[in-house]
mmCIF file of C-alpha atoms in Angstrom:
data_model
loop_
_atom_site.group_PDB
_atom_site.id
_atom_site.type_symbol
_atom_site.label_atom_id
_atom_site.label_comp_id
_atom_site.label_asym_id
_atom_site.label_seq_id
_atom_site.Cartn_x
_atom_site.Cartn_y
_atom_site.Cartn_z
ATOM 1 C CA MET A 256 139.316 33.369 5.586
ATOM 2 C CA SER A 257 141.116 36.722 4.884
ATOM 3 C CA HIS A 258 140.877 39.468 7.351
ATOM 4 C CA PRO A 259 140.141 42.907 5.529
ATOM 5 C CA ILE A 260 142.690 45.323 6.064
ATOM 6 C CA LYS A 261 141.409 48.937 5.963
ATOM 7 C CA PRO A 262 142.905 52.251 7.209
ATOM 8 C CA ARG A 263 140.988 54.104 10.197
ATOM 9 C CA ARG A 264 141.212 57.823 9.800
ATOM 10 C CA VAL A 265 141.941 58.489 13.442
ATOM 11 C CA THR A 266 142.677 61.759 15.260
ATOM 12 C CA PHE A 267 144.218 62.513 18.558
ATOM 13 C CA ASP A 268 143.950 65.697 20.828
ATOM 14 C CA TRP A 269 147.382 66.180 22.398
ATOM 15 C CA LYS A 270 146.687 69.414 24.260
ATOM 16 C CA GLN A 271 146.656 67.742 27.735
ATOM 17 C CA THR A 272 149.477 65.316 27.126
ATOM 18 C CA PRO A 273 152.587 66.059 29.388
ATOM 19 C CA LEU A 274 156.104 65.674 27.963
ATOM 20 C CA HIS A 275 156.697 62.841 30.335
ATOM 21 C CA TRP A 276 153.480 60.995 29.612
ATOM 22 C CA ILE A 277 154.584 58.011 31.711
ATOM 23 C CA PRO A 278 154.583 59.746 35.092
ATOM 24 C CA ASP A 279 157.888 60.085 36.616
ATOM 25 C CA GLU A 280 159.554 57.841 33.905
ATOM 26 C CA PRO A 281 161.620 59.798 31.506
ATOM 27 C CA THR A 282 163.696 57.012 30.294
ATOM 28 C CA ALA A 283 160.531 54.750 29.543
ATOM 29 C CA THR A 284 158.771 57.646 27.801
ATOM 30 C CA HIS A 285 161.697 58.437 25.703
ATOM 31 C CA VAL A 286 162.574 54.973 24.698
ATOM 32 C CA ILE A 287 158.937 54.712 23.412
ATOM 33 C CA ASN A 288 158.942 58.224 21.872
ATOM 34 C CA VAL A 289 161.801 57.078 19.480
ATOM 35 C CA LEU A 290 159.025 55.424 17.597
ATOM 36 C CA HIS A 291 157.598 58.971 16.600
ATOM 37 C CA LEU A 292 161.161 59.792 15.405
ATOM 38 C CA LEU A 293 161.436 56.740 13.113
ATOM 39 C CA LEU A 294 157.864 56.107 11.907
ATOM 40 C CA PRO A 295 156.783 59.266 9.833
ATOM 41 C CA ALA A 296 159.614 58.773 7.448
ATOM 42 C CA GLY A 297 159.811 55.034 7.674
ATOM 43 C CA GLU A 298 156.169 54.489 6.899
ATOM 44 C CA ARG A 299 156.122 57.103 4.063
ATOM 45 C CA TRP A 300 158.966 55.077 2.713
ATOM 46 C CA PHE A 301 157.064 51.856 2.928
ATOM 47 C CA VAL A 302 154.206 53.233 0.954
ATOM 48 C CA LYS A 303 156.704 54.434 -1.728
ATOM 49 C CA VAL A 304 158.441 51.223 -2.296
ATOM 50 C CA PHE A 305 154.994 49.315 -2.262
ATOM 51 C CA LYS A 306 153.533 51.690 -4.696
ATOM 52 C CA GLU A 307 156.628 50.959 -6.905
ATOM 53 C CA ALA A 308 156.057 47.195 -6.573
ATOM 54 C CA LEU A 309 152.373 47.270 -7.207
ATOM 55 C CA PRO A 310 152.682 46.284 -11.053
ATOM 56 C CA LEU A 311 154.518 43.132 -9.731
ATOM 57 C CA VAL A 312 151.445 41.950 -7.766
ATOM 58 C CA THR A 313 149.319 39.026 -9.783
ATOM 59 C CA ASP A 314 147.300 37.946 -6.755
ATOM 60 C CA GLU A 315 143.888 39.830 -6.412
ATOM 61 C CA GLN A 316 143.617 39.395 -2.650
ATOM 62 C CA LEU A 317 147.268 40.229 -1.983
ATOM 63 C CA LEU A 318 146.565 43.478 -4.052
ATOM 64 C CA LYS A 319 143.661 44.385 -1.686
ATOM 65 C CA ASP A 320 145.835 43.695 1.340
ATOM 66 C CA VAL A 321 148.697 45.771 0.040
ATOM 67 C CA LYS A 322 146.433 48.651 -0.917
ATOM 68 C CA GLY A 323 144.903 48.411 2.673
ATOM 69 C CA PHE A 324 148.416 48.045 4.174
ATOM 70 C CA MET A 325 149.462 51.343 2.254
ATOM 71 C CA GLY A 326 146.446 53.305 3.697
ATOM 72 C CA GLN A 327 146.984 52.187 7.311
ATOM 73 C CA GLU A 328 150.919 52.926 7.113
ATOM 74 C CA ALA A 329 150.168 56.380 5.490
ATOM 75 C CA THR A 330 147.700 57.107 8.484
ATOM 76 C CA HIS A 331 150.493 56.095 10.948
ATOM 77 C CA SER A 332 152.982 58.239 9.477
ATOM 78 C CA VAL A 333 150.821 61.357 9.831
ATOM 79 C CA GLN A 334 149.708 60.636 13.208
ATOM 80 C CA HIS A 335 153.210 60.045 14.526
ATOM 81 C CA ALA A 336 154.322 63.264 12.947
ATOM 82 C CA TYR A 337 151.587 65.194 14.843
ATOM 83 C CA VAL A 338 153.203 63.896 17.997
ATOM 84 C CA LEU A 339 156.582 65.406 16.922
ATOM 85 C CA GLU A 340 154.846 68.675 16.466
ATOM 86 C CA HIS A 341 153.475 68.438 20.116
ATOM 87 C CA LEU A 342 157.090 67.676 21.285
ATOM 88 C CA ALA A 343 158.266 70.771 19.654
ATOM 89 C CA GLU A 344 155.545 72.724 21.295
ATOM 90 C CA GLN A 345 157.005 71.599 24.558
ATOM 91 C CA GLN A 346 160.366 72.810 23.603
ATOM 92 C CA LEU A 347 161.699 69.333 22.622
ATOM 93 C CA ASP A 348 162.791 69.941 19.051
ATOM 94 C CA THR A 349 163.441 66.494 17.139
ATOM 95 C CA SER A 350 164.426 68.132 13.707
ATOM 96 C CA ALA A 351 168.141 67.411 14.042
ATOM 97 C CA TYR A 352 167.502 63.757 14.327
ATOM 98 C CA THR A 353 164.724 63.116 11.978
ATOM 99 C CA ARG A 354 166.655 64.874 9.058
ATOM 100 C CA HIS A 355 168.970 61.786 9.378
ATOM 101 C CA VAL A 356 166.116 59.422 9.380
ATOM 102 C CA GLU A 357 164.586 61.325 6.427
ATOM 103 C CA TRP A 358 167.854 61.126 4.565
ATOM 104 C CA MET A 359 168.340 57.452 5.116
ATOM 105 C CA PHE A 360 165.052 56.555 3.789
ATOM 106 C CA ASP A 361 164.774 59.028 0.899
ATOM 107 C CA VAL A 362 168.304 58.924 -0.381
ATOM 108 C CA LEU A 363 170.180 55.852 1.013
ATOM 109 C CA LEU A 364 167.144 53.634 0.368
ATOM 110 C CA GLY A 365 165.442 55.660 -2.337
ATOM 111 C CA GLU A 366 164.176 54.652 -5.792
ATOM 112 C CA LYS A 367 167.693 54.459 -7.205
ATOM 113 C CA PRO A 368 170.625 52.707 -5.530
ATOM 114 C CA PRO A 369 172.883 54.972 -3.631
ATOM 115 C CA TRP A 370 176.057 56.474 -5.228
ATOM 116 C CA GLY A 371 175.294 54.963 -8.461
ATOM 117 C CA ALA A 372 175.784 51.294 -7.383
ATOM 118 C CA PRO A 373 175.322 48.773 -10.266
ATOM 119 C CA ILE A 374 172.272 47.024 -9.030
ATOM 120 C CA PRO A 375 169.601 46.204 -11.382
ATOM 121 C CA ARG A 376 166.381 48.015 -10.584
ATOM 122 C CA ARG A 377 164.357 44.886 -9.845
ATOM 123 C CA GLU A 378 166.933 43.530 -7.629
ATOM 124 C CA TRP A 379 167.074 46.910 -5.697
ATOM 125 C CA LEU A 380 163.367 46.918 -5.379
ATOM 126 C CA ARG A 381 163.320 43.310 -4.121
ATOM 127 C CA PHE A 382 166.148 44.101 -1.574
ATOM 128 C CA ARG A 383 163.928 47.160 -0.220
ATOM 129 C CA LEU A 384 160.878 44.950 0.145
ATOM 130 C CA SER A 385 162.957 42.350 2.137
ATOM 131 C CA LEU A 386 163.835 45.195 4.416
ATOM 132 C CA ILE A 387 160.392 46.175 4.933
ATOM 133 C CA ALA A 388 159.398 42.568 5.594
ATOM 134 C CA ALA A 389 162.077 42.363 8.273
ATOM 135 C CA ILE A 390 161.031 45.571 9.890
ATOM 136 C CA GLU A 391 157.479 44.533 9.836
ATOM 137 C CA HIS A 392 158.392 41.553 11.842
ATOM 138 C CA PHE A 393 159.429 43.657 14.734
ATOM 139 C CA THR A 394 156.579 45.958 14.374
ATOM 140 C CA ALA A 395 154.275 43.210 14.857
ATOM 141 C CA VAL A 396 156.175 42.188 17.831
ATOM 142 C CA LEU A 397 155.996 45.475 19.299
ATOM 143 C CA GLY A 398 152.405 45.609 18.411
ATOM 144 C CA ASP A 399 151.576 42.577 20.427
ATOM 145 C CA TRP A 400 153.772 43.694 23.334
ATOM 146 C CA ILE A 401 152.008 46.984 23.722
ATOM 147 C CA LEU A 402 148.401 45.372 23.536
ATOM 148 C CA ASP A 403 149.488 43.346 26.575
ATOM 149 C CA ALA A 404 151.614 45.990 28.560
ATOM 150 C CA GLY A 405 149.227 46.399 31.443
ATOM 151 C CA ALA A 406 151.868 47.772 33.465
ATOM 152 C CA LEU A 407 151.501 51.114 31.423
ATOM 153 C CA ASP A 408 147.928 51.379 32.560
ATOM 154 C CA GLY A 409 148.994 50.911 36.291
ATOM 155 C CA ALA A 410 151.695 53.642 35.822
ATOM 156 C CA GLY A 411 149.201 56.137 35.059
ATOM 157 C CA THR A 412 150.345 56.421 31.425
ATOM 158 C CA ASP A 413 148.529 59.350 29.420
ATOM 159 C CA GLU A 414 145.346 57.839 28.048
ATOM 160 C CA VAL A 415 145.548 59.663 24.578
ATOM 161 C CA MET A 416 149.206 58.535 23.979
ATOM 162 C CA LEU A 417 148.379 54.937 25.041
ATOM 163 C CA ASP A 418 145.315 54.990 22.767
ATOM 164 C CA LEU A 419 147.701 55.913 19.762
ATOM 165 C CA LEU A 420 150.353 53.188 20.750
ATOM 166 C CA ARG A 421 147.703 50.472 20.910
ATOM 167 C CA TRP A 422 145.559 51.541 17.919
ATOM 168 C CA HIS A 423 148.884 51.451 15.992
ATOM 169 C CA GLY A 424 150.053 48.221 17.552
ATOM 170 C CA ALA A 425 146.825 46.663 16.897
ATOM 171 C CA GLU A 426 146.858 47.710 13.216
ATOM 172 C CA GLU A 427 150.545 46.173 12.908
ATOM 173 C CA VAL A 428 149.289 42.959 14.118
ATOM 174 C CA GLU A 429 146.079 43.151 11.919
ATOM 175 C CA HIS A 430 148.408 43.479 8.817
ATOM 176 C CA ARG A 431 151.462 41.639 9.898
ATOM 177 C CA SER A 432 151.503 39.213 7.208
ATOM 178 C CA VAL A 433 151.345 41.704 4.328
ATOM 179 C CA ALA A 434 154.942 42.893 3.728
ATOM 180 C CA PHE A 435 156.204 39.190 4.023
ATOM 181 C CA ASP A 436 153.625 37.975 1.775
ATOM 182 C CA MET A 437 154.327 40.907 -0.701
ATOM 183 C CA TYR A 438 158.138 39.891 -0.576
ATOM 184 C CA GLN A 439 157.491 36.294 -1.036
ATOM 185 C CA HIS A 440 155.357 37.123 -3.990
ATOM 186 C CA THR A 441 157.422 39.461 -5.905
ATOM 187 C CA GLY A 442 161.025 38.342 -4.542
ATOM 188 C CA GLY A 443 161.711 35.532 -6.973
ATOM 189 C CA SER A 444 161.990 31.936 -5.855
ATOM 190 C CA GLY A 445 164.097 29.367 -4.191
ATOM 191 C CA ALA A 446 167.264 29.890 -2.372
ATOM 192 C CA VAL A 447 167.869 33.223 -3.578
ATOM 193 C CA ARG A 448 164.534 34.527 -2.216
ATOM 194 C CA TYR A 449 165.230 33.150 1.245
ATOM 195 C CA LEU A 450 168.951 34.329 1.339
ATOM 196 C CA ARG A 451 167.709 37.659 0.435
ATOM 197 C CA ARG A 452 165.229 37.730 3.184
ATOM 198 C CA VAL A 453 168.165 36.962 5.559
ATOM 199 C CA GLU A 454 170.025 39.528 4.034
ATOM 200 C CA GLY A 455 167.062 42.234 4.705
ATOM 201 C CA MET A 456 166.990 40.935 8.395
ATOM 202 C CA ALA A 457 170.775 41.084 8.907
ATOM 203 C CA LEU A 458 170.579 44.844 7.968
ATOM 204 C CA ALA A 459 167.234 45.808 9.372
ATOM 205 C CA TRP A 460 167.696 44.722 13.078
ATOM 206 C CA PRO A 461 171.279 46.283 13.594
ATOM 207 C CA THR A 462 170.179 49.506 12.041
ATOM 208 C CA LEU A 463 166.837 49.683 14.050
ATOM 209 C CA PHE A 464 168.803 48.848 17.207
ATOM 210 C CA TYR A 465 171.327 51.636 16.505
ATOM 211 C CA LEU A 466 168.652 54.349 15.517
ATOM 212 C CA TRP A 467 166.530 53.347 18.528
ATOM 213 C CA THR A 468 169.499 53.654 21.203
ATOM 214 C CA ALA A 469 170.722 56.895 19.407
ATOM 215 C CA GLY A 470 167.140 58.205 19.436
ATOM 216 C CA ALA A 471 166.663 57.584 23.169
ATOM 217 C CA ARG A 472 170.007 59.270 23.801
ATOM 218 C CA TYR A 473 168.967 62.347 21.719
ATOM 219 C CA LEU A 474 165.657 62.731 23.378
ATOM 220 C CA LEU A 475 166.934 62.484 26.983
ATOM 221 C CA ARG A 476 169.903 64.728 26.150
ATOM 222 C CA HIS A 477 167.557 67.485 24.889
ATOM 223 C CA ASP A 478 164.788 67.033 27.029
ATOM 224 C CA PRO A 479 163.917 70.520 28.643
ATOM 225 C CA GLN A 480 162.842 69.221 31.993
ATOM 226 C CA LEU A 481 165.889 67.272 32.706
ATOM 227 C CA ALA A 482 169.417 68.266 33.621
ATOM 228 C CA GLY A 483 172.055 66.335 32.032
ATOM 229 C CA GLY A 484 169.703 63.572 30.903
ATOM 230 C CA ARG A 485 171.157 60.484 29.583
ATOM 231 C CA TYR A 486 170.226 57.154 28.046
ATOM 232 C CA ARG A 487 171.512 54.298 30.028
ATOM 233 C CA PHE A 488 170.960 50.454 29.443
ATOM 234 C CA ARG A 489 170.585 49.687 32.943
ATOM 235 C CA ASP A 490 167.670 52.435 33.227
ATOM 236 C CA HIS A 491 166.206 50.690 30.099
ATOM 237 C CA ARG A 492 166.307 47.328 31.941
ATOM 238 C CA ALA A 493 164.827 48.670 34.999
ATOM 239 C CA ALA A 494 161.897 49.814 33.018
ATOM 240 C CA ALA A 495 161.577 46.689 30.980
ATOM 241 C CA ARG A 496 161.448 44.777 34.370
ATOM 242 C CA ARG A 497 158.455 46.791 35.356
ATOM 243 C CA GLY A 498 156.959 46.021 31.863
ATOM 244 C CA LEU A 499 157.010 49.654 30.846
ATOM 245 C CA VAL A 500 159.083 49.179 27.596
ATOM 246 C CA PRO A 501 160.071 46.041 25.761
ATOM 247 C CA SER A 502 163.276 44.622 26.853
ATOM 248 C CA TRP A 503 166.221 44.282 24.204
ATOM 249 C CA ALA A 504 166.385 40.735 25.125
ATOM 250 C CA SER A 505 162.849 40.064 23.887
ATOM 251 C CA LEU A 506 163.589 41.833 20.548
ATOM 252 C CA HIS A 507 166.766 40.143 19.952
ATOM 253 C CA SER A 508 165.220 36.820 20.367
ATOM 254 C CA ALA A 509 162.522 37.659 17.818
ATOM 255 C CA MET A 510 165.132 37.596 14.982
ATOM 256 C CA PRO A 511 165.865 34.042 15.000
ATOM 257 C CA ARG A 512 162.231 33.393 14.553
ATOM 258 C CA TYR A 513 162.181 35.245 11.541
ATOM 259 C CA LEU A 514 165.166 33.231 9.918
ATOM 260 C CA ARG A 515 163.454 29.921 10.026
ATOM 261 C CA ARG A 516 162.632 28.791 6.628
ATOM 262 C CA SER A 517 159.122 27.679 7.745
ATOM 263 C CA TYR A 518 158.460 31.104 9.288
ATOM 264 C CA HIS A 519 155.263 33.038 8.577
ATOM 265 C CA PRO A 520 154.124 36.297 10.338
ATOM 266 C CA SER A 521 150.667 34.896 11.110
ATOM 267 C CA GLN A 522 152.572 32.999 13.923
ATOM 268 C CA GLU A 523 153.165 36.483 15.708
ATOM 269 C CA GLY A 524 150.805 38.012 18.025
ATOM 270 C CA SER A 525 147.092 37.594 18.405
ATOM 271 C CA LEU A 526 144.753 38.798 15.687
ATOM 272 C CA ARG A 527 142.033 38.168 18.004
ATOM 273 C CA ARG A 528 143.223 40.479 20.746
ATOM 274 C CA ALA A 529 144.327 43.363 18.123
ATOM 275 C CA VAL A 530 140.697 43.367 16.574
ATOM 276 C CA GLU A 531 139.173 43.331 20.211
ATOM 277 C CA TYR A 532 141.342 46.491 20.882
ATOM 278 C CA LEU A 533 140.370 48.199 17.705
ATOM 279 C CA ALA A 534 136.649 47.760 18.689
ATOM 280 C CA LEU A 535 137.510 49.524 21.951
ATOM 281 C CA SER A 536 139.939 52.183 20.861
ATOM 282 C CA PRO A 537 138.342 55.635 21.404
ATOM 283 C CA ALA A 538 139.973 56.957 18.471
ATOM 284 C CA ALA A 539 139.128 54.001 16.138
ATOM 285 C CA ARG A 540 135.523 54.029 17.473
ATOM 286 C CA ALA A 541 135.494 57.720 16.713
ATOM 287 C CA ALA A 542 137.017 57.292 13.266
ATOM 288 C CA ALA A 543 134.224 54.619 12.360
ATOM 289 C CA GLY A 544 131.186 56.947 13.204
ATOM 290 C CA PRO A 545 127.839 55.729 14.593
ATOM 291 C CA ALA A 546 127.560 52.928 12.150
ATOM 292 C CA GLY A 547 130.927 51.533 12.696
ATOM 293 C CA ARG A 548 130.379 51.859 16.433
ATOM 294 C CA ALA A 549 127.257 50.002 16.294
ATOM 295 C CA ALA A 550 128.708 47.071 14.158
ATOM 296 C CA ALA A 551 131.646 46.728 16.627
ATOM 297 C CA SER A 552 129.387 46.579 19.533
#
């Protein structure tokens, strides 16, 4: 039975959220804050690429899922962009970093291959769809992690930020199969389709790792409340041991699962746990209105 994928038009009030929203944990705070740097441009790009690929979808259920995915991703992009505005209000300007991220998605991975590369239009589209499928593998892993990260509650994490992260994480688990199914449906067949899937992961994960560490370095270096702030792997490992951030080891180990020929994203995370959180999320409940809240009760 297919699970319906629909956007939830959530809103969040950031007025009371401090810069270090995990108290006394600037490294953990900013490691997770990197998501706000990457997701506004990245998820807008997802929507653009999927819109370009919609005419290739011939399966009615997949088409419904893809449109639901696009609505969810567009909402994610907007809500994370609001967090960047909140950081700027707290004297942490991220525009110097996000300009590079926007260039990467809009120019380097735009509708046309960069620098006039002689790649057929259909193949360029399939390659970008393989990248999205690979990235969505990691967003599902991260979504499942944040739903289970009880240490963040114990650390006194700001409730609004935690709801944003868990609402987003739950929707990533909810739609975890869509990008993969879209690629499988439109990416051709046989060994070529599988090898392109491997190629997408071979580029996606090293790039994500680089952007994430570079983003953490940027945020800690420009944090107005820190003197000489620096990102150090040992500080990240320490925060991961306390359950405040995902460990690099756990994310690295997620890559081989994706490379199995038999892999399907439905094997990642718990849809039941995601749906349960979405029924409890303050932002999702408010977006649902009285009728939605009654149905979820």
